[in-house]
mmCIF file of C-alpha atoms in Angstrom:
data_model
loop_
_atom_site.group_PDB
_atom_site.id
_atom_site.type_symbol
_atom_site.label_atom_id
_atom_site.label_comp_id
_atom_site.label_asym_id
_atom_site.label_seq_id
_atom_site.Cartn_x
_atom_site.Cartn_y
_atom_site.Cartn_z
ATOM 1 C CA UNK W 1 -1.917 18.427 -6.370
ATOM 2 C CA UNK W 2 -0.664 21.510 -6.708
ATOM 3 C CA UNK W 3 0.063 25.045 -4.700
ATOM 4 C CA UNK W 4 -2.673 26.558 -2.944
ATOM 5 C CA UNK W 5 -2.317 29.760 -4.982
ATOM 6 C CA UNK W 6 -2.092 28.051 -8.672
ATOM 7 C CA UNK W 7 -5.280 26.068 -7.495
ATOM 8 C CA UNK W 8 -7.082 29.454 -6.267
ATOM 9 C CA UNK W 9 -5.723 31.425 -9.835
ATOM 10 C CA UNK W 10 -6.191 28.576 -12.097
ATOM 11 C CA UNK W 11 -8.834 25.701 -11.287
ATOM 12 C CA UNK W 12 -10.766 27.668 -9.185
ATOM 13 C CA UNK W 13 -12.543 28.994 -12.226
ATOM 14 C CA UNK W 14 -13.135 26.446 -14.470
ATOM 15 C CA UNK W 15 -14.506 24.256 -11.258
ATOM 16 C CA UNK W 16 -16.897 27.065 -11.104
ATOM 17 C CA UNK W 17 -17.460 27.462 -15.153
ATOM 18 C CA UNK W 18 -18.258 23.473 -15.000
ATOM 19 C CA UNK W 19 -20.713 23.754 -11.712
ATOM 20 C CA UNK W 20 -22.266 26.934 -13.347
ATOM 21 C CA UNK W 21 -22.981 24.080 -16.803
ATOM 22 C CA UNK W 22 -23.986 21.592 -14.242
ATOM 23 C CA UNK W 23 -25.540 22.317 -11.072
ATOM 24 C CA UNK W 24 -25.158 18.591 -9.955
ATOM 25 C CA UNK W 25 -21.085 18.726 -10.184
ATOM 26 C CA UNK W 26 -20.765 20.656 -6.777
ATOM 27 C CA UNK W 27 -21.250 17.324 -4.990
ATOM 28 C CA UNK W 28 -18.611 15.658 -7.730
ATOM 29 C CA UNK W 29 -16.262 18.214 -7.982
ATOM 30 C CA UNK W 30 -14.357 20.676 -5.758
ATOM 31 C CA UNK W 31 -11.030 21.484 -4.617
ATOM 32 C CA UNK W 32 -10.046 20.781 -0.840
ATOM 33 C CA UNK W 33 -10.094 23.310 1.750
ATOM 34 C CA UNK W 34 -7.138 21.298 3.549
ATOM 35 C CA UNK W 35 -3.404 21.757 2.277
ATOM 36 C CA UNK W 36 -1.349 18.773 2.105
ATOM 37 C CA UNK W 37 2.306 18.084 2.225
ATOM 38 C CA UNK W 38 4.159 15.225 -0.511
ATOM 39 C CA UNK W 39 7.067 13.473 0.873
ATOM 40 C CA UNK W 40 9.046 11.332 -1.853
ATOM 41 C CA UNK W 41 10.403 8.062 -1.335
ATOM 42 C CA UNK W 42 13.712 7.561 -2.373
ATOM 43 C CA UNK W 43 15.109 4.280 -2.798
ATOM 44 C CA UNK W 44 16.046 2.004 -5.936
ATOM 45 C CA UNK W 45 14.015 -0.826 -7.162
ATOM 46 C CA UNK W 46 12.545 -3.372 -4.716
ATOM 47 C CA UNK W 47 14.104 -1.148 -1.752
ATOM 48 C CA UNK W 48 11.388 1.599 -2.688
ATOM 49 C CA UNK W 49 8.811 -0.557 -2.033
ATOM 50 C CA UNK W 50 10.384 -1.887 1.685
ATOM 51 C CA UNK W 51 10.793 2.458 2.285
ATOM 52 C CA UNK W 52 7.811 2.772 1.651
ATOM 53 C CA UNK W 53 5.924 0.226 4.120
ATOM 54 C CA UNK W 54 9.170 1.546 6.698
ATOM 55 C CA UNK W 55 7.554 5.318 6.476
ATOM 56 C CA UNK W 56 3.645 4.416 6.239
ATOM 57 C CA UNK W 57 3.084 1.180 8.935
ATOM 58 C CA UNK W 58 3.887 4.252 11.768
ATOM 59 C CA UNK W 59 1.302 7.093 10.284
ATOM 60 C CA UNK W 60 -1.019 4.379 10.119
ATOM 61 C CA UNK W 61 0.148 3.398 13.883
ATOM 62 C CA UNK W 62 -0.387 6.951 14.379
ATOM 63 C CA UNK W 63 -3.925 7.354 12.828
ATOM 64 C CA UNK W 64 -2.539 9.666 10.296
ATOM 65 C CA UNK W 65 -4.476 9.732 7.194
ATOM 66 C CA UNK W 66 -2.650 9.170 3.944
ATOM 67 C CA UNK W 67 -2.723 9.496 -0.104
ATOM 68 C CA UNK W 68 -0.140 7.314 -1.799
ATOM 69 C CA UNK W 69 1.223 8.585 -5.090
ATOM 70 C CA UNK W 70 3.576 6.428 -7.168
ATOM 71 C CA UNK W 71 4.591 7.126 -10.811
ATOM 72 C CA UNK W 72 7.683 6.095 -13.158
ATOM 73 C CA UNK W 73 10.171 8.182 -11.579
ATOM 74 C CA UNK W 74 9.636 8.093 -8.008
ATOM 75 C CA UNK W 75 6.765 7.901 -5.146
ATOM 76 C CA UNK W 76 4.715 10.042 -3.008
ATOM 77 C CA UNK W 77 3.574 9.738 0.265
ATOM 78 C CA UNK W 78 0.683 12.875 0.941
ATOM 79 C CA UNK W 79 -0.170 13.778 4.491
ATOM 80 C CA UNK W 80 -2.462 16.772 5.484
ATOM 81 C CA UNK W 81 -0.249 19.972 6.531
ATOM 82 C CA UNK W 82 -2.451 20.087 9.925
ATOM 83 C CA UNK W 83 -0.830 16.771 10.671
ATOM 84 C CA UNK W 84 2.738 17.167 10.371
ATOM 85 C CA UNK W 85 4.156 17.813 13.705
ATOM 86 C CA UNK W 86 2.152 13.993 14.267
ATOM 87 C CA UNK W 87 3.750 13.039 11.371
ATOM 88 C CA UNK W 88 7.300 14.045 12.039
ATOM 89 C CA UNK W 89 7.235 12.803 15.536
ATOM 90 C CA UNK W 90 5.955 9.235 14.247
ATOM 91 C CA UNK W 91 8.703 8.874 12.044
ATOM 92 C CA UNK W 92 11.229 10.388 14.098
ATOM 93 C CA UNK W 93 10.373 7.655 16.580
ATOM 94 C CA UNK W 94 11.162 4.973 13.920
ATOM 95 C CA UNK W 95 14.895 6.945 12.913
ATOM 96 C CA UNK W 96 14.130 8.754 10.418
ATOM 97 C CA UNK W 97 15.335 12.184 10.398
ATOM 98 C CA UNK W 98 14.489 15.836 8.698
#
């Protein structure tokens, strides 16, 4: 995941330079056409998990379409940009704030 522009300048090509090698990759490989938006979780040990189930059970309610992201550090909940006046007003109806 990464800005639209970086993704244009710098995979762009080499998804190209590896569909050009193989033909058959354009059905395996490609970059989105949708922008998304990361929100991170913050919470500390088993509360990150409980924040996590708080924010996603109302997208889901919602029919909003996630990608969940968790590494050492911290975790990622990934919504598509077209979605996040949906996705604010979901969680604003739960208390959460922005």
């Amino acid at each position: 995941m990464c800005p639209r522009l970086l993704a244009d300048e710098y995979l762009a090509p080499l998804v190209e330079r590896f569909h050009a090698l193989d033909p058959k990759s354009r059905d395996d490989l490609s970059i989105s056409k949708d922008d998304y938006i990361a929100m991170q979780v913050i919470g500390v040990g088993l509360e990150a998990g409980q924040r996590v189930l708080d924010l996603t059970s109302p997208l889901a309610m919602a029919g909003i379409s996630i990608f969940f992201i968790t590494t050492y550090f911290s975790d990622y909940i990934v919504v598509p940009l077209h979605s996040k006046a949906q996705v604010i007003d979901a969680l604003e109806k739960r208390g959460f704030r922005f």
